CSV table of N, CA and C in Angstrom, one decimal:
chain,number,residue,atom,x,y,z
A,1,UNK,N,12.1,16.7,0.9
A,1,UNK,CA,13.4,16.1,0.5
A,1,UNK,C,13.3,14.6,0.5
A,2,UNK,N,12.8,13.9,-0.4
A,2,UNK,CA,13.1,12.8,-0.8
A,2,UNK,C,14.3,11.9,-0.3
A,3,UNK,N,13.9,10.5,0.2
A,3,UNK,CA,15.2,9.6,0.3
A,3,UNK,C,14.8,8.3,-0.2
A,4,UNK,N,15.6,7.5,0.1
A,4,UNK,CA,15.6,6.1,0.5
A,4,UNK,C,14.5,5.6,1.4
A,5,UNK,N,13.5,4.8,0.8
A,5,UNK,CA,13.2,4.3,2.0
A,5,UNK,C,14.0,3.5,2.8
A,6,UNK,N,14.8,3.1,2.6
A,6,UNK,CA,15.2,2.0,3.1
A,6,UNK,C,16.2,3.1,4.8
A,7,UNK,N,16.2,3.8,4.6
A,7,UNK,CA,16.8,5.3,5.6
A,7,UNK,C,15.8,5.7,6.2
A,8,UNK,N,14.7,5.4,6.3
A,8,UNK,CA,13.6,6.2,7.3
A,8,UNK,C,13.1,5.3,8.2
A,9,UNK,N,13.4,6.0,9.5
A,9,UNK,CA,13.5,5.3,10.8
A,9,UNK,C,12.1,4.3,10.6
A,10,UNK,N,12.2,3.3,11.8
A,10,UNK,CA,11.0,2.1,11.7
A,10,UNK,C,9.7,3.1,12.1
A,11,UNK,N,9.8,4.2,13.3
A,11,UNK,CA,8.7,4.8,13.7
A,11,UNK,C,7.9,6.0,12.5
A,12,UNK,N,9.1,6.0,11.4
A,12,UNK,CA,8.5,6.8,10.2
A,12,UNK,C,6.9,6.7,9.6
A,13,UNK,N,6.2,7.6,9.6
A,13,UNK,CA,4.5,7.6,9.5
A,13,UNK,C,4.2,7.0,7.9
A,14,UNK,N,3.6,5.9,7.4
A,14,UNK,CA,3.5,5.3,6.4
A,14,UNK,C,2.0,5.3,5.8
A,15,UNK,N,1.9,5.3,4.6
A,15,UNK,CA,0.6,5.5,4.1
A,15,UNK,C,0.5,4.4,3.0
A,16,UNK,N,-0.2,3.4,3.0
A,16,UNK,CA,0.0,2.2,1.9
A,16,UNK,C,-1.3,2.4,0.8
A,17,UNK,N,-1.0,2.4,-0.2
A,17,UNK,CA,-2.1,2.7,-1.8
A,17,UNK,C,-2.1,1.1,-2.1
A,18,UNK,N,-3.1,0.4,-2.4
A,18,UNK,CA,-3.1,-0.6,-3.1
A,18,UNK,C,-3.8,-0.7,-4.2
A,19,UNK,N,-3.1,-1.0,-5.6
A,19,UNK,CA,-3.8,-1.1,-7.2
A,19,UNK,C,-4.7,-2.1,-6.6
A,20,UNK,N,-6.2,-1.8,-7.3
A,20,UNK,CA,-6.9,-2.9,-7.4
A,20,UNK,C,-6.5,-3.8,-8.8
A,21,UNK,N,-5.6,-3.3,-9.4
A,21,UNK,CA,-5.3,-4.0,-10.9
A,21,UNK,C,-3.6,-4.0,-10.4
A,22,UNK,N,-3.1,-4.9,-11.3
A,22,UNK,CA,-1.3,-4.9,-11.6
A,22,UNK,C,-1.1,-3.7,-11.9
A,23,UNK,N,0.1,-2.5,-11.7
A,23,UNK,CA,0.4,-1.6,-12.7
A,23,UNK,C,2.2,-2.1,-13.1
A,24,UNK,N,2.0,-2.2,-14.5
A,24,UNK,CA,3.6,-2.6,-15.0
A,24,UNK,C,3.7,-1.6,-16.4
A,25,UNK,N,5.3,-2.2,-16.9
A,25,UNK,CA,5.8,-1.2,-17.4
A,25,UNK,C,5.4,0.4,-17.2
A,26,UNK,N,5.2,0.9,-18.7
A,26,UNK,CA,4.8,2.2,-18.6
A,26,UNK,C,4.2,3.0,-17.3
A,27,UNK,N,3.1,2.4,-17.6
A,27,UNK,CA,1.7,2.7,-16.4
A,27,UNK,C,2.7,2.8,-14.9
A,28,UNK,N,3.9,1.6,-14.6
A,28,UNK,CA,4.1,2.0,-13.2
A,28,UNK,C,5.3,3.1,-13.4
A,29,UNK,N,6.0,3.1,-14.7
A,29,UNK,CA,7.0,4.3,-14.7
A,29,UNK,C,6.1,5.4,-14.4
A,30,UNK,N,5.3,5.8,-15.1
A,30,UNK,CA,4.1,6.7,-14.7
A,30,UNK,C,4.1,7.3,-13.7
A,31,UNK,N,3.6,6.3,-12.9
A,31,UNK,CA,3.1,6.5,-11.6
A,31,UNK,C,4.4,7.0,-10.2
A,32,UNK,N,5.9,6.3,-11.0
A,32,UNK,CA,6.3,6.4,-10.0
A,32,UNK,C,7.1,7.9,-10.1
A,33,UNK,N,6.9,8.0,-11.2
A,33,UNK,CA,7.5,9.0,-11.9
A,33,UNK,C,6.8,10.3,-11.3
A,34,UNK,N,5.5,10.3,-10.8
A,34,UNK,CA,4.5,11.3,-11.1
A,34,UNK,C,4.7,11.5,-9.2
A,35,UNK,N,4.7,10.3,-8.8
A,35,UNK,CA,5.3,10.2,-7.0
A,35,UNK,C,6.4,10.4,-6.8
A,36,UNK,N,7.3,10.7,-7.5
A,36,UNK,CA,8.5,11.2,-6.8
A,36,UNK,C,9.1,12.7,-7.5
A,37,UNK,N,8.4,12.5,-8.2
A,37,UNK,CA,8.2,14.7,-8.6
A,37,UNK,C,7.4,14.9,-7.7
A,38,UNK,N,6.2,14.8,-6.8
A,38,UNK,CA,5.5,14.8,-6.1
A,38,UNK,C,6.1,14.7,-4.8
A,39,UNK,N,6.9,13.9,-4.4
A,39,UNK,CA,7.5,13.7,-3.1
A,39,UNK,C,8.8,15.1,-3.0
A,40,UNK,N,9.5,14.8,-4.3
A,40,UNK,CA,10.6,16.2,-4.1
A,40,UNK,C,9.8,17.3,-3.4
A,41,UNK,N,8.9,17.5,-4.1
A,41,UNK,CA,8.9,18.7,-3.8
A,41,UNK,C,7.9,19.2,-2.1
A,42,UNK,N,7.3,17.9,-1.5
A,42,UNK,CA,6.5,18.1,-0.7
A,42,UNK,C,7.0,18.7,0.7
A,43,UNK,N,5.9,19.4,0.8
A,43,UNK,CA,6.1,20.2,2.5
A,43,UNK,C,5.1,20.5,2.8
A,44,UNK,N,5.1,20.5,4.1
A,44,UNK,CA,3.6,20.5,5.1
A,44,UNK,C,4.1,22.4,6.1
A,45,UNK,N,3.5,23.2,5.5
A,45,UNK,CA,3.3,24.6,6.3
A,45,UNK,C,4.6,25.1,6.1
A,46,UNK,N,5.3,25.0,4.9
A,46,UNK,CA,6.5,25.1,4.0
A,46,UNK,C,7.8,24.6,4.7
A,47,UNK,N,7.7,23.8,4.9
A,47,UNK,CA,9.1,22.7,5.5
A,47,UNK,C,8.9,22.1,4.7
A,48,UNK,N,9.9,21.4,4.1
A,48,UNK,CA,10.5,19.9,3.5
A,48,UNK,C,10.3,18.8,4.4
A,49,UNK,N,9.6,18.0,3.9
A,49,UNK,CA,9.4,16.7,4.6
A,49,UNK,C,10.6,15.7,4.1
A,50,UNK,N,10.8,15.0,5.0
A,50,UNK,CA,12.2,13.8,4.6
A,50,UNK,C,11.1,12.6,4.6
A,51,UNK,N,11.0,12.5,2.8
A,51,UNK,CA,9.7,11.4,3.2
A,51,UNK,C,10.6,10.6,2.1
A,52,UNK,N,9.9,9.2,1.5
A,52,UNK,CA,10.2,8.2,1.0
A,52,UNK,C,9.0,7.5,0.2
A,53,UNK,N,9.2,6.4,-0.9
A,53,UNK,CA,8.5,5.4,-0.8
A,53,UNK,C,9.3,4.1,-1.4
A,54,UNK,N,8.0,3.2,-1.4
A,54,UNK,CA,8.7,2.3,-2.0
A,54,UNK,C,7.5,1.4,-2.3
A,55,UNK,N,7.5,0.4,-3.7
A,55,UNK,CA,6.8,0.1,-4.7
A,55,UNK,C,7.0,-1.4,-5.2
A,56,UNK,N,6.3,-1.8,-4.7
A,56,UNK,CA,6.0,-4.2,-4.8
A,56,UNK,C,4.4,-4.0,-5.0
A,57,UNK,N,5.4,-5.8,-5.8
A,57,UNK,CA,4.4,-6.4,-6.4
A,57,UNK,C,3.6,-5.9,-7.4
A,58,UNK,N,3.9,-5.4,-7.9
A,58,UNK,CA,2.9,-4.0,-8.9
A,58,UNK,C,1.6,-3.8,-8.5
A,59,UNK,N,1.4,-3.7,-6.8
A,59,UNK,CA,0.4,-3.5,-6.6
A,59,UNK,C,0.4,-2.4,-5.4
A,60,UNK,N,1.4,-2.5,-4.7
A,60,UNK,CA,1.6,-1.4,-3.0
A,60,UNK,C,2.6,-0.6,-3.2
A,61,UNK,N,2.1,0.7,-2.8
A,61,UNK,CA,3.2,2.1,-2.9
A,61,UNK,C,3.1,1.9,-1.3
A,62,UNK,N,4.2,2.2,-0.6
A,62,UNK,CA,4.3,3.0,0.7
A,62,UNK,C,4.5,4.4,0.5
A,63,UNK,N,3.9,4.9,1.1
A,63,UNK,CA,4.5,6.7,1.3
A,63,UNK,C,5.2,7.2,2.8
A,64,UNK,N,5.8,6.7,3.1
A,64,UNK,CA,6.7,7.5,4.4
A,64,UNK,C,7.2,8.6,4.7
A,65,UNK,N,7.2,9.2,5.8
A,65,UNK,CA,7.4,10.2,6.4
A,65,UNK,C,8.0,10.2,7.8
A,66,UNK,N,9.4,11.1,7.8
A,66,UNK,CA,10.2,10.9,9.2
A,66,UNK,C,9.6,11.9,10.2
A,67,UNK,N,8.4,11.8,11.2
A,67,UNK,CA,8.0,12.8,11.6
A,67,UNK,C,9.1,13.2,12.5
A,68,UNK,N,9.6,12.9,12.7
A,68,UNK,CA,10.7,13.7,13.6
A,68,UNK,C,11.6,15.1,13.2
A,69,UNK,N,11.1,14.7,12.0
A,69,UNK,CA,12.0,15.9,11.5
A,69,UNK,C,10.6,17.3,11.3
A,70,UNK,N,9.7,17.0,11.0
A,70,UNK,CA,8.7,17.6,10.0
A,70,UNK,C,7.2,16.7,10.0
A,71,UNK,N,6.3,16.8,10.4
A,71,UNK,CA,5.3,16.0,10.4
A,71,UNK,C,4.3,16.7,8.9
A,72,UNK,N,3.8,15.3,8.7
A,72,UNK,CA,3.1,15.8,7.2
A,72,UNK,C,1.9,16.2,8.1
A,73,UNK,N,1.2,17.7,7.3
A,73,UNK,CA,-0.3,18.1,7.6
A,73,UNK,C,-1.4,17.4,6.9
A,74,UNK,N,-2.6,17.5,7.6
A,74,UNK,CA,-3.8,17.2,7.1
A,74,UNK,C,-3.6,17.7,5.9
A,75,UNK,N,-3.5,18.8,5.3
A,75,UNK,CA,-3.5,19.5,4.0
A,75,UNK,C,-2.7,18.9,2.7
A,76,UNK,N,-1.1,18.9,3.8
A,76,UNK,CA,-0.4,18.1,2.6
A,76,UNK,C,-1.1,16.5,2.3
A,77,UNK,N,-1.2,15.6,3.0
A,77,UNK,CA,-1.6,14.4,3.0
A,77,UNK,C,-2.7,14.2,2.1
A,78,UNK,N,-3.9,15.7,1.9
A,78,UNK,CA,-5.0,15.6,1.5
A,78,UNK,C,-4.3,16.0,-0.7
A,79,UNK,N,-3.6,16.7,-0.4
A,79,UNK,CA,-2.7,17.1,-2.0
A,79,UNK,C,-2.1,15.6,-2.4
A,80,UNK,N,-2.0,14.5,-1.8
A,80,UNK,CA,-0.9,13.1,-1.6
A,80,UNK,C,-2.1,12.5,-2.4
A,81,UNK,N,-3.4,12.5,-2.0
A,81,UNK,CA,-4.4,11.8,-2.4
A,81,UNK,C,-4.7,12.2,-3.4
A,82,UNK,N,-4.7,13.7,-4.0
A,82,UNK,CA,-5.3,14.2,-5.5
A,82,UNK,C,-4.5,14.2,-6.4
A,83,UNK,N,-3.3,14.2,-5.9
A,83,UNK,CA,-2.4,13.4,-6.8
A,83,UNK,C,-2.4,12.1,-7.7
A,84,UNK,N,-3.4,10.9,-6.7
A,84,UNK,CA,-3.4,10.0,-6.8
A,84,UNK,C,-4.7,9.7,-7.8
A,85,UNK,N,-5.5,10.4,-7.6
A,85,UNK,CA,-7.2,10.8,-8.0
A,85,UNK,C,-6.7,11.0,-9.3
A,86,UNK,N,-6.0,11.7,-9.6
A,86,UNK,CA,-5.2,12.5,-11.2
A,86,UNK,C,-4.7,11.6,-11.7
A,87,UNK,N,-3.9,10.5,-11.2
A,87,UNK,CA,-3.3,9.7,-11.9
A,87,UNK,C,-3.9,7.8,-12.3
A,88,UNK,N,-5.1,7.9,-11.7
A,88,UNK,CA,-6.1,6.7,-11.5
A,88,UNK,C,-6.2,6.4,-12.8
A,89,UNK,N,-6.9,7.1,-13.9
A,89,UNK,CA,-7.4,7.0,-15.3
A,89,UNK,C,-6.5,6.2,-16.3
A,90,UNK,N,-5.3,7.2,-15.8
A,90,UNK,CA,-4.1,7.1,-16.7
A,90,UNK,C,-3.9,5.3,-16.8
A,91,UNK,N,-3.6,4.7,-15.3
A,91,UNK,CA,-3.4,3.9,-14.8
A,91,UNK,C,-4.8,2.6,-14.6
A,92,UNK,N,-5.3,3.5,-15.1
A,92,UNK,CA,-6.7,2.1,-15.4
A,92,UNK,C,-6.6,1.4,-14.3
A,93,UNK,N,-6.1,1.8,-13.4
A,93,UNK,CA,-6.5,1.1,-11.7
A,93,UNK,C,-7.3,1.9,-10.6
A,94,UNK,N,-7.3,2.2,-10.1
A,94,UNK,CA,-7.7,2.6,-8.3
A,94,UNK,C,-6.4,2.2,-7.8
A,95,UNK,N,-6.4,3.4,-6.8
A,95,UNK,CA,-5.7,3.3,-5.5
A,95,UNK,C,-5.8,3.9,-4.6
A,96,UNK,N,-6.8,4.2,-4.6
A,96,UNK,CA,-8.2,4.6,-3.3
A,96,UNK,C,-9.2,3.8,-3.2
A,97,UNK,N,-9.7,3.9,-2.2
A,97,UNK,CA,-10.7,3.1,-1.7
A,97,UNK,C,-10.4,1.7,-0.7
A,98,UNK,N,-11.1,1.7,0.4
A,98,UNK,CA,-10.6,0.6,0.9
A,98,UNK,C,-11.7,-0.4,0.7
A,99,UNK,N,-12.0,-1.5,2.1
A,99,UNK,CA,-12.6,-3.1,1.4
A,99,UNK,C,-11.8,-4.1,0.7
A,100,UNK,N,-11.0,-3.5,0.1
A,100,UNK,CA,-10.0,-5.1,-0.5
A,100,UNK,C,-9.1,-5.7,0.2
A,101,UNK,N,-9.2,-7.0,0.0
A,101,UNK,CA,-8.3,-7.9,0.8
A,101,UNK,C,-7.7,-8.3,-0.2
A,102,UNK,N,-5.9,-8.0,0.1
A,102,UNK,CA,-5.5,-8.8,-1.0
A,102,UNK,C,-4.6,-9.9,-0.2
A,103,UNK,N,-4.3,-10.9,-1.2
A,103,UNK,CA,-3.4,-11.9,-0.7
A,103,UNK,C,-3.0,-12.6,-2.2
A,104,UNK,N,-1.9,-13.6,-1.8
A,104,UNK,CA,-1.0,-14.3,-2.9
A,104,UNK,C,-1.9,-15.5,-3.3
A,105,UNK,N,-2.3,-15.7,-4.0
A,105,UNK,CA,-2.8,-17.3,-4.3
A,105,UNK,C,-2.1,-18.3,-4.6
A,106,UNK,N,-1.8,-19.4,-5.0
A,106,UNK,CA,-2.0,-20.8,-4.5
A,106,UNK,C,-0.4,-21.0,-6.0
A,107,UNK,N,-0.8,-19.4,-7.0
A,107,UNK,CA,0.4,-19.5,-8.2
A,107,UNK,C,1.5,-18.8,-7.9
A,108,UNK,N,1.2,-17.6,-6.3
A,108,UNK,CA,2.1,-16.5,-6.5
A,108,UNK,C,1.4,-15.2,-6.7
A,109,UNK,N,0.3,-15.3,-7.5
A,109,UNK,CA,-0.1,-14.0,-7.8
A,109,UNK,C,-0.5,-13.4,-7.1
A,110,UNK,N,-0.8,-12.0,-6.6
A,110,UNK,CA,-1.1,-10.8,-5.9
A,110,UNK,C,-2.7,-11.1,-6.6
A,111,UNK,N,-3.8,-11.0,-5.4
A,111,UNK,CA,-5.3,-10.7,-6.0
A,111,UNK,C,-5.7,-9.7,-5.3
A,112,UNK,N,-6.5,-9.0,-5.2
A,112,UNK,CA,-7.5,-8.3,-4.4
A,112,UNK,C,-9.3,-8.7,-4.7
A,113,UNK,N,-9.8,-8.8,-3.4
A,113,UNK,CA,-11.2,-8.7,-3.5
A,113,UNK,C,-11.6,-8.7,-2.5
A,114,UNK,N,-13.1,-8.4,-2.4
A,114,UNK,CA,-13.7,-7.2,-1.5
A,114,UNK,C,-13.7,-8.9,-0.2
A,115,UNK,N,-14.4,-8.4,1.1
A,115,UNK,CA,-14.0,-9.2,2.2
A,115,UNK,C,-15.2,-10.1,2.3
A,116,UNK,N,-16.2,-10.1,1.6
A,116,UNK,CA,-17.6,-11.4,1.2
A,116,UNK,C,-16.5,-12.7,0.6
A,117,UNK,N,-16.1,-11.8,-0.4
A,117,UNK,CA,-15.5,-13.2,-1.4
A,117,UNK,C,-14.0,-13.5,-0.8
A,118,UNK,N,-13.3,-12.9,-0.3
A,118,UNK,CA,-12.6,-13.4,1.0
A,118,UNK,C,-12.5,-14.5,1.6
A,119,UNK,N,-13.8,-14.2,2.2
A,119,UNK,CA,-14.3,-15.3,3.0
A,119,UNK,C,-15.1,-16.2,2.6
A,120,UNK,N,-15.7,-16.3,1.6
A,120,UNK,CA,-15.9,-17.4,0.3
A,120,UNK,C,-15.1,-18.3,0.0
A,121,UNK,N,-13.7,-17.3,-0.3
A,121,UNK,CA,-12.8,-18.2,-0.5
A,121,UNK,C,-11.9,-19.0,0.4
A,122,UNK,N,-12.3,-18.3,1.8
A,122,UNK,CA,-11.5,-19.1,3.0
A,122,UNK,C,-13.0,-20.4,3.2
A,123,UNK,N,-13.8,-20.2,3.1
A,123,UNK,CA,-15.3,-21.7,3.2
A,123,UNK,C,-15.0,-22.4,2.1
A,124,UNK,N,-13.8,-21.8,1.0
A,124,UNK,CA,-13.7,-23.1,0.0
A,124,UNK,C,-12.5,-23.8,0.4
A,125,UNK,N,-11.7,-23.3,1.0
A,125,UNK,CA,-10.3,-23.7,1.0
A,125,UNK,C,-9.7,-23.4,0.0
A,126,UNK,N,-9.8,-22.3,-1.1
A,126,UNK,CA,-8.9,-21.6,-1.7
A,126,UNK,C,-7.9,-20.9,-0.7
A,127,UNK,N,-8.7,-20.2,0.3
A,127,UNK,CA,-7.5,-19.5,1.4
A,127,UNK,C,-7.6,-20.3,2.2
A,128,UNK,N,-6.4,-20.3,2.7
A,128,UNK,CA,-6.1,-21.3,4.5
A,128,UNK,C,-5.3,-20.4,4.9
A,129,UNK,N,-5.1,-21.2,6.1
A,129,UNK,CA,-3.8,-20.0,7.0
A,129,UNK,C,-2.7,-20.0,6.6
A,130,UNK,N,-2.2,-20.5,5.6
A,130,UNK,CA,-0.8,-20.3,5.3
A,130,UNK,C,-0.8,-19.6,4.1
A,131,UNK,N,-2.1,-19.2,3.7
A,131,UNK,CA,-2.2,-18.0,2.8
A,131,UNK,C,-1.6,-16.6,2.7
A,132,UNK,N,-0.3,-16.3,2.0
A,132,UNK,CA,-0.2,-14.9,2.8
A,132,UNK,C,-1.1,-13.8,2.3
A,133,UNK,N,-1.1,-12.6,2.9
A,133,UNK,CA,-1.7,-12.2,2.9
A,133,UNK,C,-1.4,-10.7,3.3
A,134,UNK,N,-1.9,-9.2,2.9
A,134,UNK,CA,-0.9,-8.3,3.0
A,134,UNK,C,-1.8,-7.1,3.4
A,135,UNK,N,-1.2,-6.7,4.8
A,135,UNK,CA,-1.9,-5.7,5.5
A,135,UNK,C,-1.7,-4.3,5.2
A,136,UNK,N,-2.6,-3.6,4.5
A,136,UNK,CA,-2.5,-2.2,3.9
A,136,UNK,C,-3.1,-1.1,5.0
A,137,UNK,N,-3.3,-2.0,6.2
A,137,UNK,CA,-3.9,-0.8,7.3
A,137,UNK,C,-2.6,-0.5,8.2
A,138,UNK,N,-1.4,-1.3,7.7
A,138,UNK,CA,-0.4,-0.7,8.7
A,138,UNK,C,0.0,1.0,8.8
A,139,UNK,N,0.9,1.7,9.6
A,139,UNK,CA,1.1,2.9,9.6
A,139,UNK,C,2.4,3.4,9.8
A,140,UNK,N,3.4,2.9,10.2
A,140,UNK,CA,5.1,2.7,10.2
A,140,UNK,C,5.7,2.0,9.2
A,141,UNK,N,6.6,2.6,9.6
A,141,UNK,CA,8.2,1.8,8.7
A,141,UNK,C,8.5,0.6,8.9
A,142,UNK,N,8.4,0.2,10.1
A,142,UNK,CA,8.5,-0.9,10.9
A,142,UNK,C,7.5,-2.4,10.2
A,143,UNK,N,6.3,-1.9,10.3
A,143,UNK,CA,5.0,-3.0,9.8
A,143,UNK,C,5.6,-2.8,8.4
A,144,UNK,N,6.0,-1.8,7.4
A,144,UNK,CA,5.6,-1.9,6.1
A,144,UNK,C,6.6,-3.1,5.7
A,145,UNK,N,8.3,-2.8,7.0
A,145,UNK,CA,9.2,-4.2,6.7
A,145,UNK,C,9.1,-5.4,7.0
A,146,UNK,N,8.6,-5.3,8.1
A,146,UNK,CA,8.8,-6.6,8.6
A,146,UNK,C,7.4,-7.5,8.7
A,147,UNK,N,6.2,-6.5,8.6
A,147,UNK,CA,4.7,-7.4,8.8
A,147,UNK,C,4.0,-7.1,7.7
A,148,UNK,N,3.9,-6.4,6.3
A,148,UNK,CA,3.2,-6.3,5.6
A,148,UNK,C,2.6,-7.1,4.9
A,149,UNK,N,3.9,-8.5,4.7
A,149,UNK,CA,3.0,-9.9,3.7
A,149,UNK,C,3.4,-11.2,5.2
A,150,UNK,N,2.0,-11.3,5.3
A,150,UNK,CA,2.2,-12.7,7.0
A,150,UNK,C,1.0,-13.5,6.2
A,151,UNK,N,1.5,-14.7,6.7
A,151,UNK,CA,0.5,-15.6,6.5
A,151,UNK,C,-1.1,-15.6,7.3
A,152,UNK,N,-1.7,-16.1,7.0
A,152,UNK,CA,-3.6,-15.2,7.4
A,152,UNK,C,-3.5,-15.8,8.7
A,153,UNK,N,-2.6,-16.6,8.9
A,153,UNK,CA,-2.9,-17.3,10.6
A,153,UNK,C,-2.3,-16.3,11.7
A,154,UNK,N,-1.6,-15.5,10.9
A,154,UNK,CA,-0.7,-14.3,11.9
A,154,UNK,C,-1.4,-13.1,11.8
A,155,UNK,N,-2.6,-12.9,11.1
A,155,UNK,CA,-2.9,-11.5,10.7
A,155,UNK,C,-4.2,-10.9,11.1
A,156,UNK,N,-4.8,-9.9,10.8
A,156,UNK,CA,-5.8,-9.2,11.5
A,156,UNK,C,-6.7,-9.9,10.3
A,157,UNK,N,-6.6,-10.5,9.2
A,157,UNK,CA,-7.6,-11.0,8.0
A,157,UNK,C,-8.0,-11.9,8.4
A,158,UNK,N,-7.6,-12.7,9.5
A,158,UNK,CA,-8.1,-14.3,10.1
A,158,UNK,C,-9.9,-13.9,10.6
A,159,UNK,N,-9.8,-12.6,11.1
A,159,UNK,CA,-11.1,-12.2,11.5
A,159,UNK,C,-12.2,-12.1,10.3
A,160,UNK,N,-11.7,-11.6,8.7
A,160,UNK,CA,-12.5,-11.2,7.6
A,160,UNK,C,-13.1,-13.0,7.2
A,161,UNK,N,-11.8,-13.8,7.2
A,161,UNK,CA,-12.3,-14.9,6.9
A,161,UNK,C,-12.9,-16.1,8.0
A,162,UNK,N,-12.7,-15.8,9.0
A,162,UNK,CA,-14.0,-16.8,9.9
A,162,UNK,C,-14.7,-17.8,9.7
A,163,UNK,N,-14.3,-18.5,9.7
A,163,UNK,CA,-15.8,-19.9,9.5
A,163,UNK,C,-17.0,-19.2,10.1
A,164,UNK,N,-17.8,-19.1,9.6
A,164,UNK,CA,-19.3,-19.2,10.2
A,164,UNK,C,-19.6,-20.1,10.8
């Protein structure tokens, strides 16, 4: 059973997908379209899950889930993913696979790249700490609101970019 995210408790179990590309217009009606026929209908060992998402920057889906009511199974979670496998092509992005670090640059824009050129870019001063920067390894409701985009001086990415 589908809701709001904005209604699923902070301790709600969260799963973040990041486009390695923008997805707009069509392509994200698509997608969201394809994730929320997908979420209606989901249940783990035939319960209804009270799950959610929600979709920025044309780049991060959250997927939530109120385990309190119903916890998602390995099984369902693993159907969450081939969903996403299915709809990759269409979408001429990825949103699987990890290694990417994304952050805003210097215009606004949302980038992703792998964590070498990261940290290339932090030895150039393209990134500094006031770069924000956007944690996709969170796992609550709570991180996806209030800690998902922090500047690199607050974040677990301070470690990818390191001075040598």
């Amino acid at each position: 059973m589908r809701t709001d995210f904005s209604t699923l408790p902070d301790n709600a179990r969260v799963w973040v997908f990041a486009a390695r590309d923008p997805v707009r217009g069509e392509r994200a009606d698509l997608l969201l379209r394809e994730v929320d026929a997908w979420l209606d209908a989901w249940k783990a060992h035939g319960t209804p899950l009270a799950c959610a998402r929600d979709w920025r920057d044309d780049h991060f889906l959250a997927i939530g889930v109120d385990q309190s009511v119903a916890g998602a199974s390995g099984c369902s979670i693993d159907a969450l993913f081939r969903v996403f496998q299915a709809l990759q092509p269409a979408l001429g992005t990825t949103l699987l696979g990890g290694g990417r670090v994304f952050y805003r640059d210097a215009a606004g824009i949302v980038r992703g790249v792998d964590r070498p050129a990261f940290a290339r870019l932090r030895e150039s001063g393209a990134v500094h700490d006031a770069t924000p920067v956007f944690d996709t390894t969170l796992t609550d409701a709570a991180g996806w609101r209030r800690g998902f985009e922090r500047p690199l001086a607050e974040s677990w990415h301070r470690q990818v970019a390191a001075p040598r």
